PDB file of C-alpha atoms in Angstrom:
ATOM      1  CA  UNK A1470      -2.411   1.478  54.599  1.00 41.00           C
ATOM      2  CA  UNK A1471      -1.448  -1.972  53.260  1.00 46.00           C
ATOM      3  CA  UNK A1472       1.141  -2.223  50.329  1.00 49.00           C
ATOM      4  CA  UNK A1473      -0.215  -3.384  47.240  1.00 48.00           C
ATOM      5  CA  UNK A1474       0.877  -6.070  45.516  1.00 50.00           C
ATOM      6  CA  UNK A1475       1.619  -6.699  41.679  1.00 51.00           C
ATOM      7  CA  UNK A1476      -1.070  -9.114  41.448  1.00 45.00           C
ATOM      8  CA  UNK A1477      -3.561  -7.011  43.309  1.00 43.00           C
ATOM      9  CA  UNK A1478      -2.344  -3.797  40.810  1.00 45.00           C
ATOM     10  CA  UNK A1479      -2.633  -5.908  38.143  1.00 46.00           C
ATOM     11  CA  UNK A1480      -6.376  -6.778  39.432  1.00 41.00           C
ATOM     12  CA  UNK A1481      -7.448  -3.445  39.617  1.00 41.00           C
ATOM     13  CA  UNK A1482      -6.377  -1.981  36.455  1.00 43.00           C
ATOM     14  CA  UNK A1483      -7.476  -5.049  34.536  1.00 44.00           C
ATOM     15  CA  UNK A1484      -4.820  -4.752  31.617  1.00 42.00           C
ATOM     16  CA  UNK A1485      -1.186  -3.481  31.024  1.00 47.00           C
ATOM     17  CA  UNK A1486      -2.444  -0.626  29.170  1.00 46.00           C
ATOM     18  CA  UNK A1487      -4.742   0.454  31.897  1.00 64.00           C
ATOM     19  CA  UNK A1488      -1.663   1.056  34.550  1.00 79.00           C
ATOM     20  CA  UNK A1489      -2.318   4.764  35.184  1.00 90.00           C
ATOM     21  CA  UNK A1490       0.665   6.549  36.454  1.00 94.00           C
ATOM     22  CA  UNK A1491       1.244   9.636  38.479  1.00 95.00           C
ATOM     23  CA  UNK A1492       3.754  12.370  36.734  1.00 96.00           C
ATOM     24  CA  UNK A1493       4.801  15.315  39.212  1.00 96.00           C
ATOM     25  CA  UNK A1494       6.093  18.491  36.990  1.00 96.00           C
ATOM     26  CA  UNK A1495       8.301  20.146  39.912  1.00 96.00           C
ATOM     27  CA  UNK A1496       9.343  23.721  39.399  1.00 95.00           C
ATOM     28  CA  UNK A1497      11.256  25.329  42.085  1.00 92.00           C
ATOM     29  CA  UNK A1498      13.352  28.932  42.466  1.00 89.00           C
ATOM     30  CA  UNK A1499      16.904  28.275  41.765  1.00 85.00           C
ATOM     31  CA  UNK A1500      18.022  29.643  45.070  1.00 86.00           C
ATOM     32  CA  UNK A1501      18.242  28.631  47.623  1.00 87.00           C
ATOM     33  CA  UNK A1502      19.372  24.987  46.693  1.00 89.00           C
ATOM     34  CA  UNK A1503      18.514  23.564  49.738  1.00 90.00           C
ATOM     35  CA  UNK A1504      15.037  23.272  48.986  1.00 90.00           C
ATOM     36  CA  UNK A1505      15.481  21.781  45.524  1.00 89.00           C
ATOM     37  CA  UNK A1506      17.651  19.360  47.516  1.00 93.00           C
ATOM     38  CA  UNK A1507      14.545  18.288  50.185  1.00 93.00           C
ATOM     39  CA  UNK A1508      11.950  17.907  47.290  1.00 95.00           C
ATOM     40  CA  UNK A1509      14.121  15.440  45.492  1.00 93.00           C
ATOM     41  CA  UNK A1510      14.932  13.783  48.482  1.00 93.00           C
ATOM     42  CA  UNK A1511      11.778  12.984  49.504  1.00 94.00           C
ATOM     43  CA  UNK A1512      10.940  11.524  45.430  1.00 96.00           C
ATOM     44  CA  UNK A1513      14.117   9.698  45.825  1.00 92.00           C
ATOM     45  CA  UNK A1514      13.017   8.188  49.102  1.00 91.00           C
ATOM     46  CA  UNK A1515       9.964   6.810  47.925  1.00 93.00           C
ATOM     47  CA  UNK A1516      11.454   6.051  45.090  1.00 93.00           C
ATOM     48  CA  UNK A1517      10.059   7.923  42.637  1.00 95.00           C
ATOM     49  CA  UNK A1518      11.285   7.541  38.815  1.00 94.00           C
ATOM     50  CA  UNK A1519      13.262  10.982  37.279  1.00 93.00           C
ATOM     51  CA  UNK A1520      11.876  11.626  33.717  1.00 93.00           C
ATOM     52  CA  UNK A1521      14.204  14.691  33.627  1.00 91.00           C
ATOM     53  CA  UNK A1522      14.696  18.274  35.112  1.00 90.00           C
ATOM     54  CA  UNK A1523      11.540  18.504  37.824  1.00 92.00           C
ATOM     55  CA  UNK A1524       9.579  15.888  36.431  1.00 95.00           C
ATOM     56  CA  UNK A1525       9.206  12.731  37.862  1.00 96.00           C
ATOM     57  CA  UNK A1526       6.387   9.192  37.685  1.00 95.00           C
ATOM     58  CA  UNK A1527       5.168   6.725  39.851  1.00 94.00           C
ATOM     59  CA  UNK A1528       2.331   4.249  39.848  1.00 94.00           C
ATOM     60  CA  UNK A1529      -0.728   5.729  41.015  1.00 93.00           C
ATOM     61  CA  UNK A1530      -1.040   3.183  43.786  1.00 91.00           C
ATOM     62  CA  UNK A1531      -1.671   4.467  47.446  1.00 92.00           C
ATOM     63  CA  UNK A1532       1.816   3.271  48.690  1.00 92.00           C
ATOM     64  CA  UNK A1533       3.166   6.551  47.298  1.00 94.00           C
ATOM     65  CA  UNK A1534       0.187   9.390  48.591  1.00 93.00           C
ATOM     66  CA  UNK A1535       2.099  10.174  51.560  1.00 94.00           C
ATOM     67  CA  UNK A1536       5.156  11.124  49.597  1.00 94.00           C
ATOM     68  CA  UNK A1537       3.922  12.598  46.902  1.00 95.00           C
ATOM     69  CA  UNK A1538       1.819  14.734  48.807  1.00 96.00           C
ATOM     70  CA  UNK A1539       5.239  15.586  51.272  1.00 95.00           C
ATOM     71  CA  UNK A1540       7.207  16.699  48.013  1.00 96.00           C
ATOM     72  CA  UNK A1541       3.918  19.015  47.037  1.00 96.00           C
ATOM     73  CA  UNK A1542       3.700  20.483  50.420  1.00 95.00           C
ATOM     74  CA  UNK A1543       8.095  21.071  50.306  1.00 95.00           C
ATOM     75  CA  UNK A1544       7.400  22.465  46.779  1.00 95.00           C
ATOM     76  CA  UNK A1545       4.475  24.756  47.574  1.00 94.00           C
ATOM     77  CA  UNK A1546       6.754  26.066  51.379  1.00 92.00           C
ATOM     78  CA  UNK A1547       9.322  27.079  49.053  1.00 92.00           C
ATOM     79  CA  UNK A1548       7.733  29.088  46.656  1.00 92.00           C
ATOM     80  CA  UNK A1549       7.678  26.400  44.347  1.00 94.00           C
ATOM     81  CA  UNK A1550       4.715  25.162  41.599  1.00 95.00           C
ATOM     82  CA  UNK A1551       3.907  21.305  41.869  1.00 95.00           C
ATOM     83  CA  UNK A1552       1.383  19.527  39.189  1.00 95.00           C
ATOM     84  CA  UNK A1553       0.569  16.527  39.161  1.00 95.00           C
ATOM     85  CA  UNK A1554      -1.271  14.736  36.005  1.00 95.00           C
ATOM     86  CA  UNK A1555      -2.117  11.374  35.588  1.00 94.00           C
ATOM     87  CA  UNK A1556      -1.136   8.937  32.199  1.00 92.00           C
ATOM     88  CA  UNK A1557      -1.379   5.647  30.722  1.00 88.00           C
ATOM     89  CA  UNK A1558       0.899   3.801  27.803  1.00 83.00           C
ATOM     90  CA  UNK A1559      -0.554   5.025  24.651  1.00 86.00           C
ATOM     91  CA  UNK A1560      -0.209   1.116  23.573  1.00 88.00           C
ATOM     92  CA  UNK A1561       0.703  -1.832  25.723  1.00 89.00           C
ATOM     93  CA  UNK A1562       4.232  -1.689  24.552  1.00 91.00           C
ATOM     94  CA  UNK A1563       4.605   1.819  25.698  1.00 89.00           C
ATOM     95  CA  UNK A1564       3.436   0.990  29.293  1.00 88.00           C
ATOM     96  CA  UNK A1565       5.595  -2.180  29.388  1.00 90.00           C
ATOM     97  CA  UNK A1566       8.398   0.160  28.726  1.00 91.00           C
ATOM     98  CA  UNK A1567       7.249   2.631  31.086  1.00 89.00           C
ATOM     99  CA  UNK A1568       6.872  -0.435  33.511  1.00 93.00           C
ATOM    100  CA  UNK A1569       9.974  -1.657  32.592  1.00 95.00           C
ATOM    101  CA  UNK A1570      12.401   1.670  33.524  1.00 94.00           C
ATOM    102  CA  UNK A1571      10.230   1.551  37.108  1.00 95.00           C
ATOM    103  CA  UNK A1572      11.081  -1.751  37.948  1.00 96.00           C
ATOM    104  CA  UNK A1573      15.037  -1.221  36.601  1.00 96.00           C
ATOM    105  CA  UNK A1574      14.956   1.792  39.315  1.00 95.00           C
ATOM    106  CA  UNK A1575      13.695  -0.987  41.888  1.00 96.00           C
ATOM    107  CA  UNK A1576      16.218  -3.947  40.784  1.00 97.00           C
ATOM    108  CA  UNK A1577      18.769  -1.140  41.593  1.00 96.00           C
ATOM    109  CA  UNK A1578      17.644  -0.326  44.369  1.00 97.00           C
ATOM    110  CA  UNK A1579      17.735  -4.272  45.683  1.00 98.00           C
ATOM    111  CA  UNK A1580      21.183  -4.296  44.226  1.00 97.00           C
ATOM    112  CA  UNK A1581      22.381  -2.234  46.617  1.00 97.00           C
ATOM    113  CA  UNK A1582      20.179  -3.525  49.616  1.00 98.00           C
ATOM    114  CA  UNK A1583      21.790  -6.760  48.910  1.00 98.00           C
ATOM    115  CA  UNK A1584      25.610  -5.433  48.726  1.00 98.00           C
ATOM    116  CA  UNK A1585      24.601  -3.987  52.237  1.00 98.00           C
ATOM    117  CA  UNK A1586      23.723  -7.461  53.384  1.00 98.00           C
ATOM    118  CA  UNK A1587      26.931  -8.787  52.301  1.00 98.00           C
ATOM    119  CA  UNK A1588      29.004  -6.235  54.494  1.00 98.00           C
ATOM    120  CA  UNK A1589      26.362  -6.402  57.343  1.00 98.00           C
ATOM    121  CA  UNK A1590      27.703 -10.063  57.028  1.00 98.00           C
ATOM    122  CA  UNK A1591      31.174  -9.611  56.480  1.00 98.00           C
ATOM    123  CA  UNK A1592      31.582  -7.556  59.821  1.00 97.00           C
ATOM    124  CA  UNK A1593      29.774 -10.233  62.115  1.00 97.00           C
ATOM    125  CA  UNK A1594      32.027 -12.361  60.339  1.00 97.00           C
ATOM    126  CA  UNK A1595      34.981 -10.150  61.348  1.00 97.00           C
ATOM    127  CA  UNK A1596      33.304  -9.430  64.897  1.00 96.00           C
ATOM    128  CA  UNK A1597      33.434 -13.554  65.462  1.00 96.00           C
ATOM    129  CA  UNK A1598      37.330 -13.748  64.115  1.00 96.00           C
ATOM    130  CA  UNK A1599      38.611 -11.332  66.327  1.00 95.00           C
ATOM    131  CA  UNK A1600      36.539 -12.534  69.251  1.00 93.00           C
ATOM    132  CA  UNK A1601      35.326  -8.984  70.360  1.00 94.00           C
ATOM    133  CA  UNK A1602      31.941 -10.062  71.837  1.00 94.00           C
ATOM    134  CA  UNK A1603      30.930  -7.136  73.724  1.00 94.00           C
ATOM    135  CA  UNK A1604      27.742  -5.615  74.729  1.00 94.00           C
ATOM    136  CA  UNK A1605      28.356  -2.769  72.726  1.00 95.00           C
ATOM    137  CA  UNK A1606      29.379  -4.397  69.417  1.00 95.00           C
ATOM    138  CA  UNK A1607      25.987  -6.192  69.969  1.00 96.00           C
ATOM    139  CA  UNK A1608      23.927  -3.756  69.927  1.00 97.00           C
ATOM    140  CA  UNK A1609      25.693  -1.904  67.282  1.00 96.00           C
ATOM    141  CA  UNK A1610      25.250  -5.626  65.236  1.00 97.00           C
ATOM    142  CA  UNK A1611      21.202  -5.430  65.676  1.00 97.00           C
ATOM    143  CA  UNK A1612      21.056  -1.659  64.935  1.00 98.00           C
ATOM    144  CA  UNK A1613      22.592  -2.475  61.641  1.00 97.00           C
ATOM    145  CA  UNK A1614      19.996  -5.322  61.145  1.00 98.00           C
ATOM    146  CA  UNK A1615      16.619  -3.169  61.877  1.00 98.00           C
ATOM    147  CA  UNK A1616      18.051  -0.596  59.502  1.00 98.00           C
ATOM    148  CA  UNK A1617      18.326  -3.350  57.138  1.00 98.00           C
ATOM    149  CA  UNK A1618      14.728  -4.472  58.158  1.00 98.00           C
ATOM    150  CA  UNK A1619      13.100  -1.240  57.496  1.00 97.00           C
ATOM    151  CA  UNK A1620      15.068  -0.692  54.122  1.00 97.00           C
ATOM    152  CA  UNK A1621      13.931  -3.967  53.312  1.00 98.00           C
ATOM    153  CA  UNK A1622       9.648  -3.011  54.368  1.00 96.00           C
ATOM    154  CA  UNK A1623      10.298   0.317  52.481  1.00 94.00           C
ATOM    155  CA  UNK A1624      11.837  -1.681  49.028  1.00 96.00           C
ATOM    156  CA  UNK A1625       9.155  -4.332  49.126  1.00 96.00           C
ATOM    157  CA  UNK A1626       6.678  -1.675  49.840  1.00 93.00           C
ATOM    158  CA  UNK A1627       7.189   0.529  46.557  1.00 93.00           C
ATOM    159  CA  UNK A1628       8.907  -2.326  44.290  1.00 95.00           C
ATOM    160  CA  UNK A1629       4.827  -3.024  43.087  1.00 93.00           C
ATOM    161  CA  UNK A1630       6.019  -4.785  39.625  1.00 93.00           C
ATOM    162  CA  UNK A1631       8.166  -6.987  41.683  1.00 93.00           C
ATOM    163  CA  UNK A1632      11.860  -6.833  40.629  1.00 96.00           C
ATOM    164  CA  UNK A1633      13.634 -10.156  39.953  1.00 95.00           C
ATOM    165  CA  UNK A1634      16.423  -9.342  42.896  1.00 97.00           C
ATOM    166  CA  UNK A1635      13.410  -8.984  45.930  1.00 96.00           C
ATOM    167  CA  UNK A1636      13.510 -12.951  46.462  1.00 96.00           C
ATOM    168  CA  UNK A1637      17.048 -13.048  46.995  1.00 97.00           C
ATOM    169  CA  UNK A1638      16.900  -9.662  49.201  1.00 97.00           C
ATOM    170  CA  UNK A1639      14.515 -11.456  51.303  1.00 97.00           C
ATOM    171  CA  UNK A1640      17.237 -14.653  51.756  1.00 98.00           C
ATOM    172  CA  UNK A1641      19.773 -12.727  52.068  1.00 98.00           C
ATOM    173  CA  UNK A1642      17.636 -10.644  55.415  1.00 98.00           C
ATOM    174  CA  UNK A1643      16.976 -13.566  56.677  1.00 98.00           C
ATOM    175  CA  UNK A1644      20.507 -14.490  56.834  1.00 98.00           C
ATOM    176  CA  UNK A1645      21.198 -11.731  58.034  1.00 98.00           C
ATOM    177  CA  UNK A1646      19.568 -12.229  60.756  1.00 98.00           C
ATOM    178  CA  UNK A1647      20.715 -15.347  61.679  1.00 98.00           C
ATOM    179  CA  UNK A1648      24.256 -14.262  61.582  1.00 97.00           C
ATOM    180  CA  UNK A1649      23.370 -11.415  64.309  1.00 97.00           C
ATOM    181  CA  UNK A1650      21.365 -14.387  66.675  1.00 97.00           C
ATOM    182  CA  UNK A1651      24.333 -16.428  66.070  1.00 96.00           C
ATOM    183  CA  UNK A1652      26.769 -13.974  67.215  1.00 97.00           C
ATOM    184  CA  UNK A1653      24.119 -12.705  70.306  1.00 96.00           C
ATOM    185  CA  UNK A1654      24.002 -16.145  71.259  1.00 95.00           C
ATOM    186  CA  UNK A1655      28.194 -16.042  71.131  1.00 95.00           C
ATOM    187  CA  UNK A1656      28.410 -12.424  73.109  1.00 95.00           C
ATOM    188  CA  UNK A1657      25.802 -14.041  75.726  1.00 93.00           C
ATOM    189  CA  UNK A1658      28.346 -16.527  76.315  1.00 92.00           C
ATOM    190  CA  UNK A1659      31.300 -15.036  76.487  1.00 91.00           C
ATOM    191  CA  UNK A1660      29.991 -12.699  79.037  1.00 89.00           C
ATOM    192  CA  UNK A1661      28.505 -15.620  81.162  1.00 86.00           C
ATOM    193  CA  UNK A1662      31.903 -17.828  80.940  1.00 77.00           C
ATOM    194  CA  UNK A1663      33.077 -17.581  84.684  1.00 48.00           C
ATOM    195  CA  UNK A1664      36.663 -18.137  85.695  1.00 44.00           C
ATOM    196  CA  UNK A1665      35.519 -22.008  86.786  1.00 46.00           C
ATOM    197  CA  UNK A1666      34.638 -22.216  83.188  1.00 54.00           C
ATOM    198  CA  UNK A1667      37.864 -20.580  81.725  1.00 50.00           C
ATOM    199  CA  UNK A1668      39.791 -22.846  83.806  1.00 49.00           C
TER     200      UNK A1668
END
Protein backbone atom coordinates (compact mmCIF):
# COMPACT_ATOMS: atom_id res chain seq x y z
CA UNK A 1 0.00 0.00 0.00
CA UNK A 2 1.45 3.34 -1.16
CA UNK A 3 1.63 6.33 1.37
CA UNK A 4 -0.55 9.05 0.62
CA UNK A 5 0.42 12.25 0.16
CA UNK A 6 -1.00 15.71 1.44
CA UNK A 7 -1.86 16.73 -1.93
CA UNK A 8 -3.43 13.45 -2.86
CA UNK A 9 -5.51 13.67 0.84
CA UNK A 10 -6.29 16.91 0.08
CA UNK A 11 -7.69 15.58 -3.48
CA UNK A 12 -9.82 13.16 -2.12
CA UNK A 13 -11.59 14.91 0.54
CA UNK A 14 -12.04 17.97 -1.63
CA UNK A 15 -12.06 20.63 1.31
CA UNK A 16 -10.52 21.16 4.84
CA UNK A 17 -13.74 20.53 6.39
CA UNK A 18 -14.21 17.27 4.66
CA UNK A 19 -10.87 15.62 6.38
CA UNK A 20 -12.63 12.72 8.14
CA UNK A 21 -10.69 11.38 10.99
CA UNK A 22 -10.53 8.10 12.78
CA UNK A 23 -11.08 8.35 16.83
CA UNK A 24 -10.28 4.93 18.72
CA UNK A 25 -12.13 4.98 22.36
CA UNK A 26 -9.70 2.28 24.08
CA UNK A 27 -10.91 0.73 27.28
CA UNK A 28 -8.79 -1.83 28.84
CA UNK A 29 -8.79 -3.82 32.52
CA UNK A 30 -6.49 -2.05 34.78
CA UNK A 31 -4.44 -5.12 35.43
CA UNK A 32 -2.36 -6.39 34.15
CA UNK A 33 -0.47 -3.20 32.85
CA UNK A 34 1.35 -4.84 30.40
CA UNK A 35 -1.31 -4.91 28.02
CA UNK A 36 -2.33 -1.28 28.42
CA UNK A 37 1.39 -0.80 27.75
CA UNK A 38 1.31 -2.90 24.07
CA UNK A 39 -1.95 -1.09 22.90
CA UNK A 40 -0.39 2.29 23.36
CA UNK A 41 2.64 1.23 21.93
CA UNK A 42 1.45 0.20 18.91
CA UNK A 43 -0.80 3.97 18.62
CA UNK A 44 2.41 5.53 19.53
CA UNK A 45 4.24 3.71 16.78
CA UNK A 46 2.12 4.72 14.12
CA UNK A 47 1.84 7.68 15.53
CA UNK A 48 -1.37 8.07 16.52
CA UNK A 49 -2.57 11.49 18.30
CA UNK A 50 -3.68 11.02 22.38
CA UNK A 51 -6.97 13.00 22.92
CA UNK A 52 -6.84 11.75 26.56
CA UNK A 53 -7.28 8.56 28.78
CA UNK A 54 -7.96 5.62 25.90
CA UNK A 55 -8.90 7.81 23.26
CA UNK A 56 -6.89 8.56 20.52
CA UNK A 57 -7.30 10.18 16.31
CA UNK A 58 -5.75 9.76 13.19
CA UNK A 59 -6.55 10.60 9.61
CA UNK A 60 -8.63 8.09 8.09
CA UNK A 61 -6.08 7.47 5.37
CA UNK A 62 -4.98 3.77 4.65
CA UNK A 63 -1.36 4.38 5.91
CA UNK A 64 -2.74 3.75 9.41
CA UNK A 65 -5.30 0.34 8.79
CA UNK A 66 -2.65 -1.93 9.72
CA UNK A 67 -2.14 -0.30 13.06
CA UNK A 68 -5.20 0.55 13.99
CA UNK A 69 -6.50 -2.69 13.33
CA UNK A 70 -3.15 -4.27 15.51
CA UNK A 71 -4.20 -2.02 18.60
CA UNK A 72 -8.04 -3.46 18.11
CA UNK A 73 -6.91 -6.97 17.88
CA UNK A 74 -4.26 -6.21 21.36
CA UNK A 75 -7.40 -4.55 22.86
CA UNK A 76 -9.97 -7.23 22.07
CA UNK A 77 -6.82 -10.38 23.34
CA UNK A 78 -6.88 -8.63 26.50
CA UNK A 79 -10.26 -8.41 27.43
CA UNK A 80 -10.40 -5.04 26.35
CA UNK A 81 -13.44 -2.90 24.33
CA UNK A 82 -12.07 -0.95 21.17
CA UNK A 83 -14.53 1.57 19.08
CA UNK A 84 -13.73 3.23 16.58
CA UNK A 85 -15.98 6.27 15.10
CA UNK A 86 -15.27 8.44 12.45
CA UNK A 87 -15.45 12.72 12.59
CA UNK A 88 -14.97 15.79 10.73
CA UNK A 89 -14.27 19.66 12.01
CA UNK A 90 -17.63 20.96 12.76
CA UNK A 91 -16.24 24.23 10.79
CA UNK A 92 -13.04 24.62 8.85
CA UNK A 93 -11.39 26.25 11.76
CA UNK A 94 -12.07 23.33 13.95
CA UNK A 95 -10.41 20.84 11.49
CA UNK A 96 -7.45 23.21 10.91
CA UNK A 97 -7.00 22.94 14.58
CA UNK A 98 -7.54 19.38 14.67
CA UNK A 99 -5.00 19.32 11.67
CA UNK A 100 -2.87 21.49 13.31
CA UNK A 101 -2.20 19.33 16.88
CA UNK A 102 -1.55 16.18 14.19
CA UNK A 103 1.02 17.76 12.38
CA UNK A 104 2.68 19.39 15.89
CA UNK A 105 2.82 15.48 16.96
CA UNK A 106 4.71 14.92 13.49
CA UNK A 107 7.13 18.16 13.66
CA UNK A 108 8.06 16.44 17.02
CA UNK A 109 8.52 13.57 15.91
CA UNK A 110 11.14 15.00 13.01
CA UNK A 111 12.65 16.93 15.84
CA UNK A 112 13.90 14.15 17.28
CA UNK A 113 14.73 12.15 13.99
CA UNK A 114 16.88 15.03 13.23
CA UNK A 115 18.76 15.26 16.80
CA UNK A 116 19.45 11.49 15.97
CA UNK A 117 21.09 12.53 12.75
CA UNK A 118 23.25 14.91 14.45
CA UNK A 119 24.76 12.18 16.88
CA UNK A 120 24.69 9.51 14.06
CA UNK A 121 27.08 12.29 12.71
CA UNK A 122 28.91 13.25 15.59
CA UNK A 123 30.18 9.56 16.18
CA UNK A 124 31.50 9.03 12.48
CA UNK A 125 32.97 12.20 13.21
CA UNK A 126 34.55 10.79 16.40
CA UNK A 127 35.13 7.27 14.61
CA UNK A 128 37.42 9.38 11.85
CA UNK A 129 39.38 11.44 14.85
CA UNK A 130 40.42 8.59 16.63
CA UNK A 131 41.25 6.62 13.51
CA UNK A 132 39.45 3.33 14.64
CA UNK A 133 38.50 2.07 11.13
CA UNK A 134 37.57 -1.38 11.75
CA UNK A 135 35.30 -3.82 10.21
CA UNK A 136 33.26 -3.89 13.10
CA UNK A 137 32.79 -0.15 13.77
CA UNK A 138 31.62 -0.27 10.07
CA UNK A 139 29.09 -2.21 10.23
CA UNK A 140 27.92 -0.92 13.48
CA UNK A 141 28.13 2.79 11.37
CA UNK A 142 25.55 1.39 8.55
CA UNK A 143 23.31 -0.38 11.13
CA UNK A 144 22.82 2.97 12.67
CA UNK A 145 22.07 4.47 9.17
CA UNK A 146 19.22 1.80 7.99
CA UNK A 147 17.65 2.37 11.39
CA UNK A 148 17.73 5.91 10.51
CA UNK A 149 16.39 4.97 6.97
CA UNK A 150 13.43 3.12 8.14
CA UNK A 151 12.57 5.80 10.90
CA UNK A 152 12.82 8.14 8.23
CA UNK A 153 10.09 5.75 5.54
CA UNK A 154 7.93 5.31 8.74
CA UNK A 155 7.89 9.50 9.57
CA UNK A 156 7.33 10.41 5.95
CA UNK A 157 4.85 7.67 5.73
CA UNK A 158 2.30 8.93 8.52
CA UNK A 159 3.46 12.79 8.56
CA UNK A 160 0.32 13.17 5.63
CA UNK A 161 -0.07 17.14 6.38
CA UNK A 162 3.57 17.43 5.81
CA UNK A 163 5.40 19.01 8.80
CA UNK A 164 7.73 21.96 8.09
CA UNK A 165 10.95 19.89 9.65
CA UNK A 166 10.49 16.67 6.86
CA UNK A 167 12.67 18.70 4.19
CA UNK A 168 15.42 19.19 6.43
CA UNK A 169 15.05 15.43 7.85
CA UNK A 170 15.46 14.36 4.38
CA UNK A 171 19.03 16.61 4.06
CA UNK A 172 20.05 15.80 6.98
CA UNK A 173 19.58 11.49 5.82
CA UNK A 174 21.19 12.16 3.08
CA UNK A 175 24.10 13.44 4.89
CA UNK A 176 24.01 11.01 6.79
CA UNK A 177 24.70 8.87 4.50
CA UNK A 178 27.43 10.34 2.99
CA UNK A 179 29.28 10.59 6.19
CA UNK A 180 28.96 6.58 6.59
CA UNK A 181 30.31 6.12 2.54
CA UNK A 182 32.91 8.52 3.46
CA UNK A 183 34.10 6.74 6.40
CA UNK A 184 33.51 3.00 4.44
CA UNK A 185 35.55 4.34 1.83
CA UNK A 186 38.27 5.37 4.85
CA UNK A 187 37.91 1.72 6.75
CA UNK A 188 38.39 0.10 3.08
CA UNK A 189 41.58 1.77 3.06
CA UNK A 190 43.01 1.43 6.03
CA UNK A 191 42.53 -2.23 5.85
CA UNK A 192 44.08 -2.41 2.27
CA UNK A 193 47.26 -0.10 3.27
CA UNK A 194 50.10 -2.81 3.10
CA UNK A 195 53.37 -2.39 4.93
CA UNK A 196 54.98 -1.13 1.28
CA UNK A 197 52.41 1.52 1.63
CA UNK A 198 53.01 2.39 5.39
CA UNK A 199 56.55 2.65 4.62
Amino acid sequence: MGDVTLATFLVVTNTEQAIRWLILVIKLPADPSRHRVAVWRELRKIGALSLGQGIWAVPEVPVFADGIQRALELTDSAGGQGVTLLASGRSPEDAARFRDMFTAARSADWTEFLADCAKFEEEIAKEIRIAKFTLAELEEEEQSLERLRRWHRDLTARDVFGAPEAAEAGKRLKQCAAACEDYSERVFNALHTTDEDVR
